[in-house]
Coordinates of N, CA and C in Angstrom, one line a residue:
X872 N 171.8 216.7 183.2 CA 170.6 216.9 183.9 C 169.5 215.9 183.3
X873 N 168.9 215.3 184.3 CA 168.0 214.4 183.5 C 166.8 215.2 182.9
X874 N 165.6 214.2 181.9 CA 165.1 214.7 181.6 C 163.6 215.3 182.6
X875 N 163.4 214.4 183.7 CA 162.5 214.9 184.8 C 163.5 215.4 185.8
X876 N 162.9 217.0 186.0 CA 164.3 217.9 186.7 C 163.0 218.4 187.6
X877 N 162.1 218.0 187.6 CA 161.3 219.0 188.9 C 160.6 218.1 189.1
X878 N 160.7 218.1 190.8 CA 159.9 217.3 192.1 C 159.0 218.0 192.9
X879 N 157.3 218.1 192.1 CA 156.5 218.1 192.9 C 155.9 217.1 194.3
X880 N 155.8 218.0 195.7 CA 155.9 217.0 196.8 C 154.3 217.4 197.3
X881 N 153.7 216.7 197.8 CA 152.8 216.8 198.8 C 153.3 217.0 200.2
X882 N 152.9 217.4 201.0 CA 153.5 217.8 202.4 C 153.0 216.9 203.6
X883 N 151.6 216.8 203.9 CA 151.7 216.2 204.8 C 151.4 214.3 204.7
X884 N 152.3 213.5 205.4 CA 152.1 212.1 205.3 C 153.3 211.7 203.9
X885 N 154.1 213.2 203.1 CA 154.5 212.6 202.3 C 156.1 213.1 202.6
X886 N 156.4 214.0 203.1 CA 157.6 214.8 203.4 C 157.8 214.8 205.2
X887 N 156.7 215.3 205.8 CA 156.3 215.8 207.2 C 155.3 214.6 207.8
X888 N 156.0 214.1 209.2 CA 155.1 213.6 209.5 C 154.0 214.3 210.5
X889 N 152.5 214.8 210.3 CA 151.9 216.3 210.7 C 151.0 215.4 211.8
X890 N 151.1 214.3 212.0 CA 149.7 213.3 212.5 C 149.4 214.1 213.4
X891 N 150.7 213.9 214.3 CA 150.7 214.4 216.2 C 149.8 215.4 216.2
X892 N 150.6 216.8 215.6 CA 150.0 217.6 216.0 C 148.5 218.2 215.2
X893 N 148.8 217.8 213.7 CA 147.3 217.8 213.5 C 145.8 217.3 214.7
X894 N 146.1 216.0 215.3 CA 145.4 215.1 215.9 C 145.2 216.3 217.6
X895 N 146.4 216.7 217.7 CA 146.1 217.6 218.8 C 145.4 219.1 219.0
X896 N 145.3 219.4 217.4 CA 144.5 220.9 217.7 C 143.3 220.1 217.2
X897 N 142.8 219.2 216.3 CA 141.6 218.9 216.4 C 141.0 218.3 217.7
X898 N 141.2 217.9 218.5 CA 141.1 217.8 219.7 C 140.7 218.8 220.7
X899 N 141.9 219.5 220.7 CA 141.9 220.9 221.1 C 140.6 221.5 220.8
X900 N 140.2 221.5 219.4 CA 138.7 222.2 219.0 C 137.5 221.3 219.6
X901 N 137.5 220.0 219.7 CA 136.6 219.3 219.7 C 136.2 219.6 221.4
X902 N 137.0 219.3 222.0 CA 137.3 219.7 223.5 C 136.5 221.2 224.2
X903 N 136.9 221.9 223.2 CA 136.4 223.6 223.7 C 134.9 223.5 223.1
X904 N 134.4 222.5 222.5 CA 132.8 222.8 222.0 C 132.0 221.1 222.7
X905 N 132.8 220.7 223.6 CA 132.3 219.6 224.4 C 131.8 218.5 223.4
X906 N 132.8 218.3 222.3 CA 132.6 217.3 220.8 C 133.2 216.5 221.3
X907 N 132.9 215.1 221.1 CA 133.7 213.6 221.4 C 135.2 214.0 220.2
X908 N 136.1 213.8 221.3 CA 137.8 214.0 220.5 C 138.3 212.8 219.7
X909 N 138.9 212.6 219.0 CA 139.4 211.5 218.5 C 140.9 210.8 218.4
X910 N 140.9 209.4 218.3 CA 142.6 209.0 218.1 C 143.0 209.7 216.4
X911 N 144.5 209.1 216.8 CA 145.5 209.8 215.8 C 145.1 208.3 214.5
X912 N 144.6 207.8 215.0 CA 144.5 206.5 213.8 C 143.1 207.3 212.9
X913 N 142.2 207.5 213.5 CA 141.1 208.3 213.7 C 141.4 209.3 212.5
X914 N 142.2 210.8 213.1 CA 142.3 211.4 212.3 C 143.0 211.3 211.1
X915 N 143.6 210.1 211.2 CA 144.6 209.7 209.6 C 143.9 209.7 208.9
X916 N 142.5 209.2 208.8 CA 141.6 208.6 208.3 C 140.8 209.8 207.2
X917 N 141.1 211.4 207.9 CA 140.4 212.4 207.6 C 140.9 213.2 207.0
X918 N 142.0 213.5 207.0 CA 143.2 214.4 206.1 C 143.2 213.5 205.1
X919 N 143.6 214.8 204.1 CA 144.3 214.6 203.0 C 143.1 215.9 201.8
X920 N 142.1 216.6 202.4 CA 141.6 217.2 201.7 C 141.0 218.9 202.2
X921 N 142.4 219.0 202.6 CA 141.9 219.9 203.4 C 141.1 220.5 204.7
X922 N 142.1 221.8 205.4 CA 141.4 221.4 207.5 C 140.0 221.7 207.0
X923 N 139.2 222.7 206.2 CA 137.9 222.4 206.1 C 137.3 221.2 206.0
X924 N 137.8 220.0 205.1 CA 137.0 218.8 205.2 C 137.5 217.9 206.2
X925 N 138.6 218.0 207.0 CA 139.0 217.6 208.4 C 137.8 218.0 209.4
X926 N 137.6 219.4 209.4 CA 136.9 219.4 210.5 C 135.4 219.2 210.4
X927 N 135.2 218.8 208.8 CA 133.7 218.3 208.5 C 133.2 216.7 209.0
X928 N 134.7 216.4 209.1 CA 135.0 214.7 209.4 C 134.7 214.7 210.3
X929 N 135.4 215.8 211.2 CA 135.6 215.6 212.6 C 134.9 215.9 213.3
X930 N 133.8 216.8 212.7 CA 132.9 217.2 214.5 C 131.5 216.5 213.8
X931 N 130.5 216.4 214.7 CA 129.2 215.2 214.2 C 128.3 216.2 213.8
X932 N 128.3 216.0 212.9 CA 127.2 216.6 212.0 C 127.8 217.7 211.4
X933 N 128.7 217.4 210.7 CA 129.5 218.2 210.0 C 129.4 220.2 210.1
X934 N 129.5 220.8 208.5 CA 128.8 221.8 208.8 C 127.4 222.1 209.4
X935 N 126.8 221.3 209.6 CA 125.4 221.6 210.2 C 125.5 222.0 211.6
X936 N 126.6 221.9 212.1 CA 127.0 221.9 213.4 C 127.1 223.5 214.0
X937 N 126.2 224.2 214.8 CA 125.8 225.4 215.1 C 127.4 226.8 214.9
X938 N 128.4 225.9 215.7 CA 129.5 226.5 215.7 C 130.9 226.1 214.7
X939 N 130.4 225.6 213.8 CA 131.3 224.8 212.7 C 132.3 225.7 212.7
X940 N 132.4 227.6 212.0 CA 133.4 228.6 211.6 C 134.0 228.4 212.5
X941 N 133.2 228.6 213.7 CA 134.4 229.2 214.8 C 135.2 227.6 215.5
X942 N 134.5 226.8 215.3 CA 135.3 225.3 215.7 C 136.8 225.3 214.5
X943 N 136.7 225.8 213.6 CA 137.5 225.5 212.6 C 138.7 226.8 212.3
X944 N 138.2 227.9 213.0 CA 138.8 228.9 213.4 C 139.7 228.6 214.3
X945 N 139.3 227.5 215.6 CA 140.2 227.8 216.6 C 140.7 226.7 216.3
X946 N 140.6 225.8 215.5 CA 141.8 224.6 214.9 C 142.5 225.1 214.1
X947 N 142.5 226.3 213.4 CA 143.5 226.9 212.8 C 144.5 227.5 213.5
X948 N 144.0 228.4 215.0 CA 145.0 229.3 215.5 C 145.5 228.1 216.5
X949 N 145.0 227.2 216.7 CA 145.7 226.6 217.8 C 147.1 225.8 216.7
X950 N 146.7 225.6 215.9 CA 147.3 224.2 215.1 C 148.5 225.4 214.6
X951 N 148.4 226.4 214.3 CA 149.6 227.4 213.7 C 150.3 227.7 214.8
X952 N 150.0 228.0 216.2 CA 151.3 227.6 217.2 C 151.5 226.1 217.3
X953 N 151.0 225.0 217.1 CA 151.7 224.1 217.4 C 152.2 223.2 216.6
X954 N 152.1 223.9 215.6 CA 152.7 222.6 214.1 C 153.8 221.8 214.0
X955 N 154.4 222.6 215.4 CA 155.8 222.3 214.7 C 156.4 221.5 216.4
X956 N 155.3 221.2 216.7 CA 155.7 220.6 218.5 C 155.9 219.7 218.4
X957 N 155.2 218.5 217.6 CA 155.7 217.0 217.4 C 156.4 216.7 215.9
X958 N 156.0 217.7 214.9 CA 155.9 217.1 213.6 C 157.5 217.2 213.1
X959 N 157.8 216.1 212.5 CA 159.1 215.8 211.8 C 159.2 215.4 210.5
X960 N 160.7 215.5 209.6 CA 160.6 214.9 208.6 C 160.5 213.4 208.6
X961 N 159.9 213.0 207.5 CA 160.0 210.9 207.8 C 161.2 210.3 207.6
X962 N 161.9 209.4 208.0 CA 163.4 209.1 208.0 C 163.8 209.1 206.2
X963 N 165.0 209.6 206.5 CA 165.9 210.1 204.8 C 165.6 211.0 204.1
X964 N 163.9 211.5 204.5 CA 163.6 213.2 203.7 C 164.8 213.7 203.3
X965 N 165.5 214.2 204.3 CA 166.1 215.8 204.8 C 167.8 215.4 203.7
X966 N 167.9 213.6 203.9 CA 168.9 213.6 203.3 C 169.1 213.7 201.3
X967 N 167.7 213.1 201.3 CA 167.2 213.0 200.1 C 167.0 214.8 199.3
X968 N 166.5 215.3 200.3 CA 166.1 217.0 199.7 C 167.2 217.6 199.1
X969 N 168.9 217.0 200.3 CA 169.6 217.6 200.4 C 170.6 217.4 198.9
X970 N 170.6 215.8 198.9 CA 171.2 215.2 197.5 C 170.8 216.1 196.1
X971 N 169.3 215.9 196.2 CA 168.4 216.2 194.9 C 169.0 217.4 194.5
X972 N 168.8 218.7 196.0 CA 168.9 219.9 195.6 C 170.6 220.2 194.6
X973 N 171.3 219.6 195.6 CA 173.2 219.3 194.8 C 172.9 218.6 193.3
X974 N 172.4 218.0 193.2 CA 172.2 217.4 192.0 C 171.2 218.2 191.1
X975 N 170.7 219.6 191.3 CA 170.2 220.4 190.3 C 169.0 220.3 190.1
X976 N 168.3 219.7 191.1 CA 166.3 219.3 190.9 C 165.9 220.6 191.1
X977 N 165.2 220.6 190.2 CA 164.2 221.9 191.6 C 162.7 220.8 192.2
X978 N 162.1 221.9 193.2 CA 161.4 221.3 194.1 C 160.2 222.4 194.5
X979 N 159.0 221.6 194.7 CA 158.3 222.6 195.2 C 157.1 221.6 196.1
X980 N 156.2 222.1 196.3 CA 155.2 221.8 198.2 C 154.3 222.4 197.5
X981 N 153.1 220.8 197.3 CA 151.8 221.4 197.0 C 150.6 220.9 198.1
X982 N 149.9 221.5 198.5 CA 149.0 221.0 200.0 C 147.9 221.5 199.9
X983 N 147.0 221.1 200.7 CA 145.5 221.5 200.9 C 145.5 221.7 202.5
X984 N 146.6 222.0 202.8 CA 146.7 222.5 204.1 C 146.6 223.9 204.2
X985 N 146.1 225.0 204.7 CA 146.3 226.1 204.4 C 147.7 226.9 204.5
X986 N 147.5 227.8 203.4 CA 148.7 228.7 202.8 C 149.7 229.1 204.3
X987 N 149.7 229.9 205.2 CA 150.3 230.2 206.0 C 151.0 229.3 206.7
X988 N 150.5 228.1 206.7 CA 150.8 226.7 207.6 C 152.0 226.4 206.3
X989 N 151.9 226.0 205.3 CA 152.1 225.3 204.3 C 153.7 225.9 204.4
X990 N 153.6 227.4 204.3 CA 155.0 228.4 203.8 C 155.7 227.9 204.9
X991 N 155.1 228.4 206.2 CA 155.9 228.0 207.6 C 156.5 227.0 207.4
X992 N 155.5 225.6 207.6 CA 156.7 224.5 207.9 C 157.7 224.2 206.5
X993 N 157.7 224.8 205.3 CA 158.9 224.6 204.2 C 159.8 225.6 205.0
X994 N 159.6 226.6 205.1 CA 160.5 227.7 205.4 C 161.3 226.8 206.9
X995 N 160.5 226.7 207.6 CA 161.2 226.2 209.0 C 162.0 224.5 208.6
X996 N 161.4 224.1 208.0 CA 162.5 222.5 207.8 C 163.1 222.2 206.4
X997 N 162.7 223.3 205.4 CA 162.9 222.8 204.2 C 164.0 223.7 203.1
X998 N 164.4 225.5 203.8 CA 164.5 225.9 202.9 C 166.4 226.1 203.8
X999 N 167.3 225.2 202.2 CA 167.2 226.2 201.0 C 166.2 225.3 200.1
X1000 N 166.3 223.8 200.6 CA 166.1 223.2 199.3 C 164.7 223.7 198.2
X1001 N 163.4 223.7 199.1 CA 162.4 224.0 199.0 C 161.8 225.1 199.2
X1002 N 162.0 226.0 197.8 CA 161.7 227.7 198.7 C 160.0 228.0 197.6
X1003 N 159.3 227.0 197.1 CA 158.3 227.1 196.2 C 157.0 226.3 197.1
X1004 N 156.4 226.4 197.4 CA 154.9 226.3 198.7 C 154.1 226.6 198.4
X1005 N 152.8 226.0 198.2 CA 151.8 226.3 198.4 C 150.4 225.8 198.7
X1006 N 149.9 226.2 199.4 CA 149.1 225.5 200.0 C 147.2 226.0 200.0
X1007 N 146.3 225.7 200.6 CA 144.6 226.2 200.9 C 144.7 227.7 201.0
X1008 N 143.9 228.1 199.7 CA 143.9 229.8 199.7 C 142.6 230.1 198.6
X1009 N 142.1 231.5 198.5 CA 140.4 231.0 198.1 C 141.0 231.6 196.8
X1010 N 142.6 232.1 196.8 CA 142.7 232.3 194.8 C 143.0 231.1 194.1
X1011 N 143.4 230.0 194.4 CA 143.3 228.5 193.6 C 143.1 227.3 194.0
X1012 N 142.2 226.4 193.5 CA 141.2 225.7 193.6 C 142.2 224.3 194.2
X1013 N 141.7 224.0 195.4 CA 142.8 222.9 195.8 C 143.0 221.5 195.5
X1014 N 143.7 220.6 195.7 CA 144.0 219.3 194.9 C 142.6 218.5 195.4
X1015 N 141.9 218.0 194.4 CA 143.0 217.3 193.2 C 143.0 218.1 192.1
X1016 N 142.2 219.1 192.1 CA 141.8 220.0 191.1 C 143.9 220.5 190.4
X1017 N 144.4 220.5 189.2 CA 145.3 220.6 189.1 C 146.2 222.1 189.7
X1018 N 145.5 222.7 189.6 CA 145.8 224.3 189.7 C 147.0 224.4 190.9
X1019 N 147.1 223.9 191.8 CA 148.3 224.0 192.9 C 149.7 223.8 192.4
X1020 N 149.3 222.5 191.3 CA 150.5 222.0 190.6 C 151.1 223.0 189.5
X1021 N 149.8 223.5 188.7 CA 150.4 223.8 187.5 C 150.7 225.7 188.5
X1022 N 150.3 226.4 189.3 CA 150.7 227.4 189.9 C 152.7 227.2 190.4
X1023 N 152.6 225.9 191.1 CA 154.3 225.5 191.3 C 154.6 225.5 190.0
X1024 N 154.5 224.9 189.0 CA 155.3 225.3 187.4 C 155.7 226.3 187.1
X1025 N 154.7 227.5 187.2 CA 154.5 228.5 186.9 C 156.1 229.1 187.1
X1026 N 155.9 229.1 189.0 CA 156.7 229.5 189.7 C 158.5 229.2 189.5
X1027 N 158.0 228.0 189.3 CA 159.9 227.2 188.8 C 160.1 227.5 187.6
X1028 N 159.2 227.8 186.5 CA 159.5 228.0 185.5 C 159.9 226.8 184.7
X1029 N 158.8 225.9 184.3 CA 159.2 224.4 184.1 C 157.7 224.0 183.7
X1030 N 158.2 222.9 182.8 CA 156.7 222.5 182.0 C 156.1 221.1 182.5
X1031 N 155.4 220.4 182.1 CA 154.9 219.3 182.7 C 156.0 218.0 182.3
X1032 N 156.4 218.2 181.4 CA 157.3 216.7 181.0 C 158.2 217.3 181.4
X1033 N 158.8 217.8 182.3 CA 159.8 218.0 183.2 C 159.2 217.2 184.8
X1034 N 157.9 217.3 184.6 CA 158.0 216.7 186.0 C 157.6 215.7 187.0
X1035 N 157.5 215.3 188.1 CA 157.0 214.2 188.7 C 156.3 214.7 190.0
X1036 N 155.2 214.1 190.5 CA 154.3 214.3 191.3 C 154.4 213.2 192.5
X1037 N 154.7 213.6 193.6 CA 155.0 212.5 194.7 C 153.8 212.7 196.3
X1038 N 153.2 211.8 196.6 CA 152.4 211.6 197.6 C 151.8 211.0 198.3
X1039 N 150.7 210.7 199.1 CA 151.0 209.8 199.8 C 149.2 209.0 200.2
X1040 N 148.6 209.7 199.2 CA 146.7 209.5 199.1 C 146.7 209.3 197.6
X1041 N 144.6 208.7 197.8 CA 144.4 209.0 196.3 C 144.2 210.2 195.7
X1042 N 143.9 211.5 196.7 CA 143.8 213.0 196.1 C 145.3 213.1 195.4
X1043 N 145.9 212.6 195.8 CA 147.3 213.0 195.3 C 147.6 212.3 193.8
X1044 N 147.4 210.8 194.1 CA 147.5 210.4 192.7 C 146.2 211.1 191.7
X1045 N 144.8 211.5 191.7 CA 144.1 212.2 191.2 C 144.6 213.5 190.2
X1046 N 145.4 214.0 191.6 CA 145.8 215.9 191.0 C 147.1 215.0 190.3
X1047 N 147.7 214.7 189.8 CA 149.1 214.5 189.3 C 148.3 213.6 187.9
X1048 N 147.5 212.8 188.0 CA 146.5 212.8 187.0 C 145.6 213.6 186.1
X1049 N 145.3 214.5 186.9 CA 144.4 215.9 186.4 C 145.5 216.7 186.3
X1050 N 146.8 216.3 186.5 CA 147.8 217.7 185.6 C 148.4 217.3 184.8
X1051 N 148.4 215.8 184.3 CA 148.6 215.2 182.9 C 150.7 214.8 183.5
X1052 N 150.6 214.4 184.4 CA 151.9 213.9 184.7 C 152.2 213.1 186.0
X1053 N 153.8 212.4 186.0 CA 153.4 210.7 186.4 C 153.5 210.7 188.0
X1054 N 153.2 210.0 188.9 CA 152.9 210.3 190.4 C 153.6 208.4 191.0
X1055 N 154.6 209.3 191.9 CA 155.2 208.4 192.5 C 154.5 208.5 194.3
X1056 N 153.7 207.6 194.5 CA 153.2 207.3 195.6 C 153.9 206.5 196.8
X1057 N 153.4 207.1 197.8 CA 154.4 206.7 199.3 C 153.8 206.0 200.1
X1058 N 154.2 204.7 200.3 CA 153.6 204.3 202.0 C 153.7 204.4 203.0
X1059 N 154.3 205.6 203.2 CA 155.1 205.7 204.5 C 154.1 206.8 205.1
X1060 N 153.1 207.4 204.9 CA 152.1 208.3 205.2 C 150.7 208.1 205.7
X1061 N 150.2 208.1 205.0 CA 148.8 208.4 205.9 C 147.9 207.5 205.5
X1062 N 148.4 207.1 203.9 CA 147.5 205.7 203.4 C 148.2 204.4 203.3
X1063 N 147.8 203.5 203.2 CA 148.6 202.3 203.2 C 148.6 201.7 201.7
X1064 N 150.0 200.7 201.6 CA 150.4 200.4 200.4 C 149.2 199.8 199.4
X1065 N 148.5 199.2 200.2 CA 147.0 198.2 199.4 C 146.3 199.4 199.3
X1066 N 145.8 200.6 200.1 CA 144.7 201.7 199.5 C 145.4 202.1 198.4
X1067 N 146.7 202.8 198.2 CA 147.2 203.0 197.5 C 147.0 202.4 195.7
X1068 N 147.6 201.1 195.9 CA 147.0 199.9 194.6 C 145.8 200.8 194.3
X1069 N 145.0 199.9 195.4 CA 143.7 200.0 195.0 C 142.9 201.2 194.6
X1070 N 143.1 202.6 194.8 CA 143.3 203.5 193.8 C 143.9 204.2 193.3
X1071 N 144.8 202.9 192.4 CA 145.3 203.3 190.9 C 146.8 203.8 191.0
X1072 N 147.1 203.7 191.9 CA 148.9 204.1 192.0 C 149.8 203.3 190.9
X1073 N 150.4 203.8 190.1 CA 151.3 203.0 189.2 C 152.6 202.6 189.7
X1074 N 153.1 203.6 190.7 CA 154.5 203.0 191.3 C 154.5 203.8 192.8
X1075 N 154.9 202.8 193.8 CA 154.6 202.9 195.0 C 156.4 202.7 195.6
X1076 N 156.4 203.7 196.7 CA 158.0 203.7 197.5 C 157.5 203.3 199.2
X1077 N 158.2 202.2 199.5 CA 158.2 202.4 200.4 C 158.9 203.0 201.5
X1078 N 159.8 203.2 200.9 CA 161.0 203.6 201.7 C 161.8 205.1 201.2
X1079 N 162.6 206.1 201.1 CA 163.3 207.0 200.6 C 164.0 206.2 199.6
X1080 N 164.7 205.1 200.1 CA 165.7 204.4 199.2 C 164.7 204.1 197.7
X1081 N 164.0 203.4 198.0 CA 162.4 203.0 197.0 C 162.3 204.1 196.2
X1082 N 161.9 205.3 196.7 CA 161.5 206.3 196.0 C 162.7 207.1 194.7
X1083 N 163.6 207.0 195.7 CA 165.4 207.0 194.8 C 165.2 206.1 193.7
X1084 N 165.3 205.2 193.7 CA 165.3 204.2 192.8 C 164.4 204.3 191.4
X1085 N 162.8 204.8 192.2 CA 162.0 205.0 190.7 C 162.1 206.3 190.5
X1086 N 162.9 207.3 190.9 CA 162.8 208.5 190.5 C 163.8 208.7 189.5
X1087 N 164.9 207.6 189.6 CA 166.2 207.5 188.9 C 165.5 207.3 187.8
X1088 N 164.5 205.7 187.7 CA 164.6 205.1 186.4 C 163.3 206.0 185.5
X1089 N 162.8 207.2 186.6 CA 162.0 207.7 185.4 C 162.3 208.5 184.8
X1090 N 163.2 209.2 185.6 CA 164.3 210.4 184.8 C 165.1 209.7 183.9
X1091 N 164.9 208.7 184.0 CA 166.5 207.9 182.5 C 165.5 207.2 181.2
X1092 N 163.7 207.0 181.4 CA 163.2 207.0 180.7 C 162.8 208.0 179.1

């Protein structure tokens, strides 16, 4: 067993690709309160810190906006039926989960997407490999803040120099920073390989194969 045995994952832009349908219940909200809707390039731009700060992005004039709860309310119920209408794993996920899990990794799903959303799509595309989830809930403080990470530890039963932090923003390199452990970053998501650099990524994948590769040489470190 190597000596990095647990793969902390971020979920959306890093495992799942969530654009489509994220982009379509915001929409969906923006639409029912007669808000200017936006493209999917648009909303890339706004994830990564949770649907509260999505929909602060998204509607004009953020919370100040008379119907903010309930705009953010009906992006929740709409977006929890449809999560799963366009959104897929990114090519070699599923084969990669499948290797790791044979090979004795454990695994867990940390997100600022809310809790219910979070369990669903692991449970619906991820489990057996990934049965540890968690996601936006008002008992711990969401990334970058470390607490989501060190709650998955908890749960696996596994300390920090056991493990690696993989994602696909700078909130992500941040929280894998704020939990005192190393963060392999993706381009294949929602930020691109130059944002990435430029805040502070040490080792970047572009591909599944990519990601294989430095996950090998950090576990043999």
């Amino acid at each position: 067993m190597p000596s990095t045995d647990t793969i902390i994952f971020d979920l959306d832009g890093t495992l799942l690709d969530t654009l489509a349908d994220l982009a379509g219940s915001v929409n969906y909200a923006m639409e029912k309160y007669y808000l200017p809707v936006h493209s999917k390039d648009s909303v890339r731009q706004m994830v990564g810190n949770g649907v509260t700060v999505l929909m602060e992005r998204a509607i004009p004039g953020g919370r100040s906006f008379a119907e903010f709860d309930n705009c953010l309310n009906d992006f929740k119920e709409h977006y929890e039926i449809h999560k799963k209408d366009l959104t897929k794993p990114f090519p070699g996920i599923m084969e990669f989960l499948k290797d790791a899990y044979e090979s004795g990794y454990k695994m867990a799903v940390v997100s600022n997407k809310f809790d219910l959303a979070v369990k669903g799509l692991c449970q619906d595309f991820f489990s057996p490999y990934i049965t540890t989830a968690i996601g936006e809930s008002a008992e711990v403080a969401p990334k970058p803040a470390p607490d989501t990470v060190f709650k998955a530890m908890e749960e696996l039963q596994v300390c920090p120099s056991q493990c690696v932090y993989v994602g696909d923003s700078d909130v992500d390199i941040m929280t894998a920073k704020n939990a005192g452990i190393p963060c392999i970053s993706v381009s294949w998501g929602f930020r691109s390989r130059q944002f990435l650099q430029e805040h502070g990524a040490d080792a970047i994948a572009d591909t599944v194969n990519d990601f294989r590769s430095l996950l090998a040489k950090g576990s043999a470190d």
